[in-house]
């Protein structure tokens, strides 16, 4: 079972993750707004676009890097300082963590970038085509049409950004918790727990909390969670979309009673790299 220190764990985690999401969203939202505005303006001028010009993979890679670095360090720091106490030794893992998160971000971007780009461009063309079938819109001048499309752009950008950041934030947050725990204890000395959360919790995730939750003995760190028809090491790490997309569940870990820490002392652990990293500017 998890100790009393974890009684507010989910609400604390949700607050921390949400605050981190709010930091990374503005830069991504500016990029989506810029790209969608360019698409709509090109459609207004020429009636067609070259989809390959927009939402380029290199930029999506940078988006994922920002999400994974900022939220990974943010959650990792929070988890260690609040849920790993009295650990010994003196070492730092900043460079290792940074490279791990960058690698993980690149893998995720490789997997999802084509889908992200296609969804945004195709939906923009669909929205434009539908508007052009409306007589009230079709007869407007360029500036009037552009003003309407700008409002569409703002709404679409917000939807896309919220969806991407929510899914990826929870993916990297859970990975950061796993990574943090393994920085301080050997895998065989750790057990893990599934804590369900969010506005619309799936039945399979509630069942998982009954099986692996805080009131149970948990399972060894190296074992998988079985969630519906999916198998995953931590929340959002599976392969079935219905068990992963927009999932807000979180994993917690606990060291076994006689486990000996292999990591740095919390008081000596330097988070300057993680705290200092913030996604600023524009893509």
PDB file of N, CA, C and O in Angstrom, residues 73-150:
ATOM      1  N   UNK A  73      11.159  17.608 -16.823  1.00  0.00           N
ATOM      2  CA  UNK A  73      11.929  18.147 -15.704  1.00  0.00           C
ATOM      3  C   UNK A  73      11.017  18.642 -14.581  1.00  0.00           C
ATOM      4  O   UNK A  73      11.296  18.444 -13.398  1.00  0.00           O
ATOM      5  N   UNK A  74       9.934  19.298 -14.952  1.00  0.00           N
ATOM      6  CA  UNK A  74       9.016  19.859 -13.962  1.00  0.00           C
ATOM      7  C   UNK A  74       8.429  18.772 -13.072  1.00  0.00           C
ATOM      8  O   UNK A  74       8.463  18.873 -11.834  1.00  0.00           O
ATOM      9  N   UNK A  75       7.895  17.724 -13.683  1.00  0.00           N
ATOM     10  CA  UNK A  75       7.276  16.650 -12.911  1.00  0.00           C
ATOM     11  C   UNK A  75       8.337  15.835 -12.180  1.00  0.00           C
ATOM     12  O   UNK A  75       8.141  15.422 -11.023  1.00  0.00           O
ATOM     13  N   UNK A  76       9.485  15.609 -12.828  1.00  0.00           N
ATOM     14  CA  UNK A  76      10.546  14.855 -12.172  1.00  0.00           C
ATOM     15  C   UNK A  76      11.019  15.528 -10.901  1.00  0.00           C
ATOM     16  O   UNK A  76      11.187  14.889  -9.854  1.00  0.00           O
ATOM     17  N   UNK A  77      11.216  16.835 -10.972  1.00  0.00           N
ATOM     18  CA  UNK A  77      11.636  17.600  -9.789  1.00  0.00           C
ATOM     19  C   UNK A  77      10.579  17.534  -8.701  1.00  0.00           C
ATOM     20  O   UNK A  77      10.870  17.263  -7.530  1.00  0.00           O
ATOM     21  N   UNK A  78       9.340  17.802  -9.090  1.00  0.00           N
ATOM     22  CA  UNK A  78       8.237  17.786  -8.129  1.00  0.00           C
ATOM     23  C   UNK A  78       8.112  16.430  -7.446  1.00  0.00           C
ATOM     24  O   UNK A  78       7.964  16.342  -6.219  1.00  0.00           O
ATOM     25  N   UNK A  79       8.205  15.368  -8.231  1.00  0.00           N
ATOM     26  CA  UNK A  79       8.017  14.023  -7.675  1.00  0.00           C
ATOM     27  C   UNK A  79       9.117  13.669  -6.680  1.00  0.00           C
ATOM     28  O   UNK A  79       8.847  13.169  -5.586  1.00  0.00           O
ATOM     29  N   UNK A  80      10.345  13.943  -7.058  1.00  0.00           N
ATOM     30  CA  UNK A  80      11.460  13.620  -6.169  1.00  0.00           C
ATOM     31  C   UNK A  80      11.371  14.398  -4.858  1.00  0.00           C
ATOM     32  O   UNK A  80      11.505  13.839  -3.769  1.00  0.00           O
ATOM     33  N   UNK A  81      11.153  15.684  -4.954  1.00  0.00           N
ATOM     34  CA  UNK A  81      11.175  16.522  -3.749  1.00  0.00           C
ATOM     35  C   UNK A  81       9.998  16.250  -2.818  1.00  0.00           C
ATOM     36  O   UNK A  81      10.098  16.475  -1.611  1.00  0.00           O
ATOM     37  N   UNK A  82       8.881  15.764  -3.379  1.00  0.00           N
ATOM     38  CA  UNK A  82       7.696  15.555  -2.558  1.00  0.00           C
ATOM     39  C   UNK A  82       7.435  14.110  -2.179  1.00  0.00           C
ATOM     40  O   UNK A  82       6.758  13.845  -1.187  1.00  0.00           O
ATOM     41  N   UNK A  83       7.952  13.175  -2.943  1.00  0.00           N
ATOM     42  CA  UNK A  83       7.602  11.774  -2.714  1.00  0.00           C
ATOM     43  C   UNK A  83       8.792  10.830  -2.614  1.00  0.00           C
ATOM     44  O   UNK A  83       8.621   9.620  -2.548  1.00  0.00           O
ATOM     45  N   UNK A  84      10.012  11.355  -2.614  1.00  0.00           N
ATOM     46  CA  UNK A  84      11.203  10.553  -2.338  1.00  0.00           C
ATOM     47  C   UNK A  84      12.025  11.293  -1.293  1.00  0.00           C
ATOM     48  O   UNK A  84      12.783  12.199  -1.621  1.00  0.00           O
ATOM     49  N   UNK A  85      11.863  10.892  -0.047  1.00  0.00           N
ATOM     50  CA  UNK A  85      12.522  11.578   1.063  1.00  0.00           C
ATOM     51  C   UNK A  85      13.634  10.706   1.648  1.00  0.00           C
ATOM     52  O   UNK A  85      13.620   9.481   1.550  1.00  0.00           O
ATOM     53  N   UNK A  86      14.613  11.361   2.281  1.00  0.00           N
ATOM     54  CA  UNK A  86      15.686  10.693   3.013  1.00  0.00           C
ATOM     55  C   UNK A  86      16.528   9.757   2.155  1.00  0.00           C
ATOM     56  O   UNK A  86      17.006   8.731   2.626  1.00  0.00           O
ATOM     57  N   UNK A  87      16.692  10.088   0.882  1.00  0.00           N
ATOM     58  CA  UNK A  87      17.575   9.273   0.053  1.00  0.00           C
ATOM     59  C   UNK A  87      19.004   9.776   0.161  1.00  0.00           C
ATOM     60  O   UNK A  87      19.238  10.937   0.461  1.00  0.00           O
ATOM     61  N   UNK A  88      19.974   8.886  -0.062  1.00  0.00           N
ATOM     62  CA  UNK A  88      21.380   9.214   0.168  1.00  0.00           C
ATOM     63  C   UNK A  88      22.168   9.252  -1.139  1.00  0.00           C
ATOM     64  O   UNK A  88      21.663   8.926  -2.208  1.00  0.00           O
ATOM     65  N   UNK A  89      23.446   9.605  -1.007  1.00  0.00           N
ATOM     66  CA  UNK A  89      24.412   9.715  -2.099  1.00  0.00           C
ATOM     67  C   UNK A  89      24.373  11.107  -2.715  1.00  0.00           C
ATOM     68  O   UNK A  89      23.431  11.874  -2.519  1.00  0.00           O
ATOM     69  N   UNK A  90      25.356  11.405  -3.523  1.00  0.00           N
ATOM     70  CA  UNK A  90      25.450  12.737  -4.101  1.00  0.00           C
ATOM     71  C   UNK A  90      25.870  12.618  -5.560  1.00  0.00           C
ATOM     72  O   UNK A  90      26.988  12.281  -5.876  1.00  0.00           O
ATOM     73  N   UNK A  91      24.949  12.830  -6.453  1.00  0.00           N
ATOM     74  CA  UNK A  91      25.211  12.769  -7.896  1.00  0.00           C
ATOM     75  C   UNK A  91      24.127  13.568  -8.594  1.00  0.00           C
ATOM     76  O   UNK A  91      23.121  13.929  -7.998  1.00  0.00           O
ATOM     77  N   UNK A  92      24.325  13.871  -9.840  1.00  0.00           N
ATOM     78  CA  UNK A  92      23.294  14.572 -10.609  1.00  0.00           C
ATOM     79  C   UNK A  92      23.010  13.815 -11.884  1.00  0.00           C
ATOM     80  O   UNK A  92      23.868  13.106 -12.405  1.00  0.00           O
ATOM     81  N   UNK A  93      21.793  13.972 -12.365  1.00  0.00           N
ATOM     82  CA  UNK A  93      21.348  13.247 -13.540  1.00  0.00           C
ATOM     83  C   UNK A  93      20.833  14.184 -14.623  1.00  0.00           C
ATOM     84  O   UNK A  93      20.153  13.761 -15.549  1.00  0.00           O
ATOM     85  N   UNK A  94      21.148  15.472 -14.506  1.00  0.00           N
ATOM     86  CA  UNK A  94      20.536  16.434 -15.412  1.00  0.00           C
ATOM     87  C   UNK A  94      20.813  16.128 -16.885  1.00  0.00           C
ATOM     88  O   UNK A  94      19.897  16.103 -17.696  1.00  0.00           O
ATOM     89  N   UNK A  95      22.076  15.933 -17.256  1.00  0.00           N
ATOM     90  CA  UNK A  95      22.416  15.680 -18.661  1.00  0.00           C
ATOM     91  C   UNK A  95      21.780  14.393 -19.147  1.00  0.00           C
ATOM     92  O   UNK A  95      21.260  14.318 -20.272  1.00  0.00           O
ATOM     93  N   UNK A  96      21.793  13.376 -18.285  1.00  0.00           N
ATOM     94  CA  UNK A  96      21.196  12.091 -18.647  1.00  0.00           C
ATOM     95  C   UNK A  96      19.694  12.245 -18.883  1.00  0.00           C
ATOM     96  O   UNK A  96      19.148  11.730 -19.852  1.00  0.00           O
ATOM     97  N   UNK A  97      19.024  12.952 -17.966  1.00  0.00           N
ATOM     98  CA  UNK A  97      17.587  13.150 -18.118  1.00  0.00           C
ATOM     99  C   UNK A  97      17.273  13.951 -19.372  1.00  0.00           C
ATOM    100  O   UNK A  97      16.330  13.649 -20.092  1.00  0.00           O
ATOM    101  N   UNK A  98      18.061  14.990 -19.605  1.00  0.00           N
ATOM    102  CA  UNK A  98      17.820  15.823 -20.784  1.00  0.00           C
ATOM    103  C   UNK A  98      17.882  14.984 -22.060  1.00  0.00           C
ATOM    104  O   UNK A  98      17.001  15.062 -22.913  1.00  0.00           O
ATOM    105  N   UNK A  99      18.913  14.175 -22.199  1.00  0.00           N
ATOM    106  CA  UNK A  99      19.061  13.350 -23.394  1.00  0.00           C
ATOM    107  C   UNK A  99      17.956  12.305 -23.486  1.00  0.00           C
ATOM    108  O   UNK A  99      17.474  11.984 -24.584  1.00  0.00           O
ATOM    109  N   UNK A 100      17.540  11.774 -22.345  1.00  0.00           N
ATOM    110  CA  UNK A 100      16.458  10.792 -22.330  1.00  0.00           C
ATOM    111  C   UNK A 100      15.161  11.410 -22.828  1.00  0.00           C
ATOM    112  O   UNK A 100      14.450  10.826 -23.659  1.00  0.00           O
ATOM    113  N   UNK A 101      14.844  12.604 -22.329  1.00  0.00           N
ATOM    114  CA  UNK A 101      13.599  13.256 -22.734  1.00  0.00           C
ATOM    115  C   UNK A 101      13.637  13.673 -24.201  1.00  0.00           C
ATOM    116  O   UNK A 101      12.634  13.585 -24.916  1.00  0.00           O
ATOM    117  N   UNK A 102      14.788  14.144 -24.672  1.00  0.00           N
ATOM    118  CA  UNK A 102      14.916  14.520 -26.080  1.00  0.00           C
ATOM    119  C   UNK A 102      14.736  13.291 -26.976  1.00  0.00           C
ATOM    120  O   UNK A 102      14.041  13.341 -27.999  1.00  0.00           O
ATOM    121  N   UNK A 103      15.336  12.176 -26.579  1.00  0.00           N
ATOM    122  CA  UNK A 103      15.202  10.936 -27.353  1.00  0.00           C
ATOM    123  C   UNK A 103      13.757  10.473 -27.375  1.00  0.00           C
ATOM    124  O   UNK A 103      13.211  10.092 -28.427  1.00  0.00           O
ATOM    125  N   UNK A 104      13.105  10.507 -26.222  1.00  0.00           N
ATOM    126  CA  UNK A 104      11.714  10.080 -26.105  1.00  0.00           C
ATOM    127  C   UNK A 104      10.804  10.991 -26.929  1.00  0.00           C
ATOM    128  O   UNK A 104       9.874  10.529 -27.602  1.00  0.00           O
ATOM    129  N   UNK A 105      11.089  12.294 -26.917  1.00  0.00           N
ATOM    130  CA  UNK A 105      10.307  13.253 -27.704  1.00  0.00           C
ATOM    131  C   UNK A 105      10.443  12.978 -29.193  1.00  0.00           C
ATOM    132  O   UNK A 105       9.468  13.039 -29.947  1.00  0.00           O
ATOM    133  N   UNK A 106      11.665  12.680 -29.631  1.00  0.00           N
ATOM    134  CA  UNK A 106      11.902  12.410 -31.047  1.00  0.00           C
ATOM    135  C   UNK A 106      11.151  11.164 -31.503  1.00  0.00           C
ATOM    136  O   UNK A 106      10.574  11.133 -32.599  1.00  0.00           O
ATOM    137  N   UNK A 107      11.134  10.135 -30.657  1.00  0.00           N
ATOM    138  CA  UNK A 107      10.419   8.913 -31.004  1.00  0.00           C
ATOM    139  C   UNK A 107       8.917   9.170 -31.125  1.00  0.00           C
ATOM    140  O   UNK A 107       8.260   8.685 -32.049  1.00  0.00           O
ATOM    141  N   UNK A 108       8.375   9.942 -30.181  1.00  0.00           N
ATOM    142  CA  UNK A 108       6.942  10.253 -30.212  1.00  0.00           C
ATOM    143  C   UNK A 108       6.606  11.113 -31.427  1.00  0.00           C
ATOM    144  O   UNK A 108       5.589  10.893 -32.093  1.00  0.00           O
ATOM    145  N   UNK A 109       7.459  12.088 -31.730  1.00  0.00           N
ATOM    146  CA  UNK A 109       7.220  12.955 -32.887  1.00  0.00           C
ATOM    147  C   UNK A 109       7.264  12.159 -34.186  1.00  0.00           C
ATOM    148  O   UNK A 109       6.451  12.373 -35.095  1.00  0.00           O
ATOM    149  N   UNK A 110       8.208  11.237 -34.281  1.00  0.00           N
ATOM    150  CA  UNK A 110       8.285  10.395 -35.473  1.00  0.00           C
ATOM    151  C   UNK A 110       6.991   9.615 -35.677  1.00  0.00           C
ATOM    152  O   UNK A 110       6.531   9.420 -36.808  1.00  0.00           O
ATOM    153  N   UNK A 111       6.410   9.188 -34.586  1.00  0.00           N
ATOM    154  CA  UNK A 111       5.199   8.386 -34.661  1.00  0.00           C
ATOM    155  C   UNK A 111       3.967   9.218 -35.007  1.00  0.00           C
ATOM    156  O   UNK A 111       3.117   8.807 -35.807  1.00  0.00           O
ATOM    157  N   UNK A 112       3.864  10.417 -34.415  1.00  0.00           N
ATOM    158  CA  UNK A 112       2.619  11.173 -34.513  1.00  0.00           C
ATOM    159  C   UNK A 112       2.650  12.375 -35.447  1.00  0.00           C
ATOM    160  O   UNK A 112       1.595  12.923 -35.772  1.00  0.00           O
ATOM    161  N   UNK A 113       3.841  12.817 -35.878  1.00  0.00           N
ATOM    162  CA  UNK A 113       3.928  14.011 -36.723  1.00  0.00           C
ATOM    163  C   UNK A 113       3.089  13.923 -37.999  1.00  0.00           C
ATOM    164  O   UNK A 113       2.367  14.874 -38.337  1.00  0.00           O
ATOM    165  N   UNK A 114       3.146  12.812 -38.764  1.00  0.00           N
ATOM    166  CA  UNK A 114       2.330  12.743 -39.985  1.00  0.00           C
ATOM    167  C   UNK A 114       0.843  12.894 -39.700  1.00  0.00           C
ATOM    168  O   UNK A 114       0.128  13.592 -40.438  1.00  0.00           O
ATOM    169  N   UNK A 115       0.382  12.254 -38.636  1.00  0.00           N
ATOM    170  CA  UNK A 115      -1.032  12.338 -38.265  1.00  0.00           C
ATOM    171  C   UNK A 115      -1.415  13.758 -37.868  1.00  0.00           C
ATOM    172  O   UNK A 115      -2.479  14.268 -38.245  1.00  0.00           O
ATOM    173  N   UNK A 116      -0.541  14.421 -37.104  1.00  0.00           N
ATOM    174  CA  UNK A 116      -0.805  15.786 -36.657  1.00  0.00           C
ATOM    175  C   UNK A 116      -0.897  16.733 -37.847  1.00  0.00           C
ATOM    176  O   UNK A 116      -1.826  17.540 -37.960  1.00  0.00           O
ATOM    177  N   UNK A 117       0.071  16.653 -38.741  1.00  0.00           N
ATOM    178  CA  UNK A 117       0.095  17.533 -39.910  1.00  0.00           C
ATOM    179  C   UNK A 117      -1.097  17.284 -40.810  1.00  0.00           C
ATOM    180  O   UNK A 117      -1.753  18.227 -41.286  1.00  0.00           O
ATOM    181  N   UNK A 118      -1.402  16.024 -41.063  1.00  0.00           N
ATOM    182  CA  UNK A 118      -2.514  15.687 -41.951  1.00  0.00           C
ATOM    183  C   UNK A 118      -3.850  16.143 -41.373  1.00  0.00           C
ATOM    184  O   UNK A 118      -4.688  16.698 -42.089  1.00  0.00           O
ATOM    185  N   UNK A 119      -4.047  15.917 -40.084  1.00  0.00           N
ATOM    186  CA  UNK A 119      -5.311  16.300 -39.452  1.00  0.00           C
ATOM    187  C   UNK A 119      -5.535  17.804 -39.540  1.00  0.00           C
ATOM    188  O   UNK A 119      -6.642  18.263 -39.863  1.00  0.00           O
ATOM    189  N   UNK A 120      -4.499  18.582 -39.268  1.00  0.00           N
ATOM    190  CA  UNK A 120      -4.645  20.039 -39.264  1.00  0.00           C
ATOM    191  C   UNK A 120      -4.900  20.587 -40.667  1.00  0.00           C
ATOM    192  O   UNK A 120      -5.802  21.423 -40.865  1.00  0.00           O
ATOM    193  N   UNK A 121      -4.135  20.128 -41.655  1.00  0.00           N
ATOM    194  CA  UNK A 121      -4.285  20.658 -43.016  1.00  0.00           C
ATOM    195  C   UNK A 121      -5.593  20.200 -43.645  1.00  0.00           C
ATOM    196  O   UNK A 121      -6.301  20.997 -44.279  1.00  0.00           O
ATOM    197  N   UNK A 122      -5.932  18.931 -43.489  1.00  0.00           N
ATOM    198  CA  UNK A 122      -7.155  18.412 -44.089  1.00  0.00           C
ATOM    199  C   UNK A 122      -8.398  19.051 -43.477  1.00  0.00           C
ATOM    200  O   UNK A 122      -9.362  19.363 -44.184  1.00  0.00           O
ATOM    201  N   UNK A 123      -8.365  19.247 -42.164  1.00  0.00           N
ATOM    202  CA  UNK A 123      -9.520  19.859 -41.514  1.00  0.00           C
ATOM    203  C   UNK A 123      -9.675  21.314 -41.933  1.00  0.00           C
ATOM    204  O   UNK A 123     -10.798  21.810 -42.117  1.00  0.00           O
ATOM    205  N   UNK A 124      -8.556  22.024 -42.103  1.00  0.00           N
ATOM    206  CA  UNK A 124      -8.626  23.419 -42.557  1.00  0.00           C
ATOM    207  C   UNK A 124      -9.240  23.498 -43.953  1.00  0.00           C
ATOM    208  O   UNK A 124     -10.086  24.367 -44.224  1.00  0.00           O
ATOM    209  N   UNK A 125      -8.834  22.600 -44.845  1.00  0.00           N
ATOM    210  CA  UNK A 125      -9.403  22.588 -46.190  1.00  0.00           C
ATOM    211  C   UNK A 125     -10.885  22.241 -46.165  1.00  0.00           C
ATOM    212  O   UNK A 125     -11.683  22.805 -46.928  1.00  0.00           O
ATOM    213  N   UNK A 126     -11.260  21.342 -45.260  1.00  0.00           N
ATOM    214  CA  UNK A 126     -12.672  20.963 -45.131  1.00  0.00           C
ATOM    215  C   UNK A 126     -13.507  22.137 -44.636  1.00  0.00           C
ATOM    216  O   UNK A 126     -14.596  22.414 -45.166  1.00  0.00           O
ATOM    217  N   UNK A 127     -12.996  22.840 -43.613  1.00  0.00           N
ATOM    218  CA  UNK A 127     -13.710  23.997 -43.072  1.00  0.00           C
ATOM    219  C   UNK A 127     -13.879  25.066 -44.148  1.00  0.00           C
ATOM    220  O   UNK A 127     -14.968  25.640 -44.302  1.00  0.00           O
ATOM    221  N   UNK A 128     -12.832  25.320 -44.909  1.00  0.00           N
ATOM    222  CA  UNK A 128     -12.898  26.329 -45.972  1.00  0.00           C
ATOM    223  C   UNK A 128     -13.905  25.924 -47.048  1.00  0.00           C
ATOM    224  O   UNK A 128     -14.715  26.750 -47.490  1.00  0.00           O
ATOM    225  N   UNK A 129     -13.865  24.682 -47.459  1.00  0.00           N
ATOM    226  CA  UNK A 129     -14.786  24.203 -48.505  1.00  0.00           C
ATOM    227  C   UNK A 129     -16.233  24.321 -48.053  1.00  0.00           C
ATOM    228  O   UNK A 129     -17.111  24.720 -48.837  1.00  0.00           O
ATOM    229  N   UNK A 130     -16.498  23.993 -46.804  1.00  0.00           N
ATOM    230  CA  UNK A 130     -17.862  24.081 -46.281  1.00  0.00           C
ATOM    231  C   UNK A 130     -18.333  25.528 -46.223  1.00  0.00           C
ATOM    232  O   UNK A 130     -19.496  25.830 -46.548  1.00  0.00           O
ATOM    233  N   UNK A 131     -17.445  26.433 -45.818  1.00  0.00           N
ATOM    234  CA  UNK A 131     -17.819  27.848 -45.773  1.00  0.00           C
ATOM    235  C   UNK A 131     -18.118  28.398 -47.165  1.00  0.00           C
ATOM    236  O   UNK A 131     -19.046  29.205 -47.336  1.00  0.00           O
ATOM    237  N   UNK A 132     -17.368  27.952 -48.141  1.00  0.00           N
ATOM    238  CA  UNK A 132     -17.570  28.445 -49.498  1.00  0.00           C
ATOM    239  C   UNK A 132     -18.893  27.993 -50.108  1.00  0.00           C
ATOM    240  O   UNK A 132     -19.346  28.553 -51.111  1.00  0.00           O
ATOM    241  N   UNK A 133     -19.516  26.980 -49.519  1.00  0.00           N
ATOM    242  CA  UNK A 133     -20.835  26.552 -50.004  1.00  0.00           C
ATOM    243  C   UNK A 133     -21.951  27.415 -49.428  1.00  0.00           C
ATOM    244  O   UNK A 133     -23.103  27.318 -49.862  1.00  0.00           O
ATOM    245  N   UNK A 134     -21.588  28.255 -48.446  1.00  0.00           N
ATOM    246  CA  UNK A 134     -22.582  29.145 -47.835  1.00  0.00           C
ATOM    247  C   UNK A 134     -22.582  30.471 -48.588  1.00  0.00           C
ATOM    248  O   UNK A 134     -21.557  31.152 -48.675  1.00  0.00           O
ATOM    249  N   UNK A 135     -23.729  30.826 -49.108  1.00  0.00           N
ATOM    250  CA  UNK A 135     -23.837  32.034 -49.934  1.00  0.00           C
ATOM    251  C   UNK A 135     -23.400  33.286 -49.188  1.00  0.00           C
ATOM    252  O   UNK A 135     -22.731  34.158 -49.766  1.00  0.00           O
ATOM    253  N   UNK A 136     -23.755  33.375 -47.894  1.00  0.00           N
ATOM    254  CA  UNK A 136     -23.407  34.566 -47.123  1.00  0.00           C
ATOM    255  C   UNK A 136     -21.893  34.747 -47.025  1.00  0.00           C
ATOM    256  O   UNK A 136     -21.398  35.879 -47.015  1.00  0.00           O
ATOM    257  N   UNK A 137     -21.169  33.653 -46.950  1.00  0.00           N
ATOM    258  CA  UNK A 137     -19.706  33.722 -46.863  1.00  0.00           C
ATOM    259  C   UNK A 137     -19.083  33.916 -48.239  1.00  0.00           C
ATOM    260  O   UNK A 137     -18.194  34.755 -48.427  1.00  0.00           O
ATOM    261  N   UNK A 138     -19.559  33.152 -49.194  1.00  0.00           N
ATOM    262  CA  UNK A 138     -18.956  33.158 -50.531  1.00  0.00           C
ATOM    263  C   UNK A 138     -19.009  34.528 -51.196  1.00  0.00           C
ATOM    264  O   UNK A 138     -18.133  34.869 -52.004  1.00  0.00           O
ATOM    265  N   UNK A 139     -20.010  35.320 -50.868  1.00  0.00           N
ATOM    266  CA  UNK A 139     -20.165  36.621 -51.526  1.00  0.00           C
ATOM    267  C   UNK A 139     -19.408  37.745 -50.824  1.00  0.00           C
ATOM    268  O   UNK A 139     -19.379  38.876 -51.316  1.00  0.00           O
ATOM    269  N   UNK A 140     -18.769  37.443 -49.699  1.00  0.00           N
ATOM    270  CA  UNK A 140     -18.003  38.460 -48.979  1.00  0.00           C
ATOM    271  C   UNK A 140     -16.695  38.770 -49.696  1.00  0.00           C
ATOM    272  O   UNK A 140     -16.193  37.972 -50.486  1.00  0.00           O
ATOM    273  N   UNK A 141     -16.118  39.924 -49.394  1.00  0.00           N
ATOM    274  CA  UNK A 141     -14.825  40.279 -49.929  1.00  0.00           C
ATOM    275  C   UNK A 141     -13.718  39.562 -49.177  1.00  0.00           C
ATOM    276  O   UNK A 141     -13.950  38.899 -48.154  1.00  0.00           O
ATOM    277  N   UNK A 142     -12.484  39.735 -49.667  1.00  0.00           N
ATOM    278  CA  UNK A 142     -11.340  39.028 -49.108  1.00  0.00           C
ATOM    279  C   UNK A 142     -11.155  39.333 -47.625  1.00  0.00           C
ATOM    280  O   UNK A 142     -10.989  38.423 -46.808  1.00  0.00           O
ATOM    281  N   UNK A 143     -11.189  40.607 -47.258  1.00  0.00           N
ATOM    282  CA  UNK A 143     -10.944  40.994 -45.868  1.00  0.00           C
ATOM    283  C   UNK A 143     -12.008  40.442 -44.936  1.00  0.00           C
ATOM    284  O   UNK A 143     -11.695  39.989 -43.818  1.00  0.00           O
ATOM    285  N   UNK A 144     -13.247  40.476 -45.364  1.00  0.00           N
ATOM    286  CA  UNK A 144     -14.342  39.965 -44.532  1.00  0.00           C
ATOM    287  C   UNK A 144     -14.224  38.459 -44.340  1.00  0.00           C
ATOM    288  O   UNK A 144     -14.442  37.934 -43.238  1.00  0.00           O
ATOM    289  N   UNK A 145     -13.882  37.777 -45.418  1.00  0.00           N
ATOM    290  CA  UNK A 145     -13.679  36.323 -45.310  1.00  0.00           C
ATOM    291  C   UNK A 145     -12.504  36.021 -44.378  1.00  0.00           C
ATOM    292  O   UNK A 145     -12.568  35.110 -43.554  1.00  0.00           O
ATOM    293  N   UNK A 146     -11.430  36.772 -44.531  1.00  0.00           N
ATOM    294  CA  UNK A 146     -10.249  36.555 -43.708  1.00  0.00           C
ATOM    295  C   UNK A 146     -10.560  36.750 -42.224  1.00  0.00           C
ATOM    296  O   UNK A 146     -10.039  36.023 -41.364  1.00  0.00           O
ATOM    297  N   UNK A 147     -11.412  37.716 -41.909  1.00  0.00           N
ATOM    298  CA  UNK A 147     -11.782  37.973 -40.518  1.00  0.00           C
ATOM    299  C   UNK A 147     -12.543  36.791 -39.932  1.00  0.00           C
ATOM    300  O   UNK A 147     -12.314  36.393 -38.780  1.00  0.00           O
ATOM    301  N   UNK A 148     -13.449  36.217 -40.716  1.00  0.00           N
ATOM    302  CA  UNK A 148     -14.208  35.049 -40.254  1.00  0.00           C
ATOM    303  C   UNK A 148     -13.276  33.854 -40.075  1.00  0.00           C
ATOM    304  O   UNK A 148     -13.358  33.114 -39.089  1.00  0.00           O
ATOM    305  N   UNK A 149     -12.374  33.684 -41.020  1.00  0.00           N
ATOM    306  CA  UNK A 149     -11.442  32.564 -40.953  1.00  0.00           C
ATOM    307  C   UNK A 149     -10.461  32.702 -39.786  1.00  0.00           C
ATOM    308  O   UNK A 149     -10.006  31.708 -39.224  1.00  0.00           O
ATOM    309  N   UNK A 150     -10.146  33.936 -39.405  1.00  0.00           N
ATOM    310  CA  UNK A 150      -9.282  34.156 -38.257  1.00  0.00           C
ATOM    311  C   UNK A 150      -9.940  33.633 -36.983  1.00  0.00           C
ATOM    312  O   UNK A 150      -9.273  33.029 -36.131  1.00  0.00           O
TER     313      UNK A 150
END
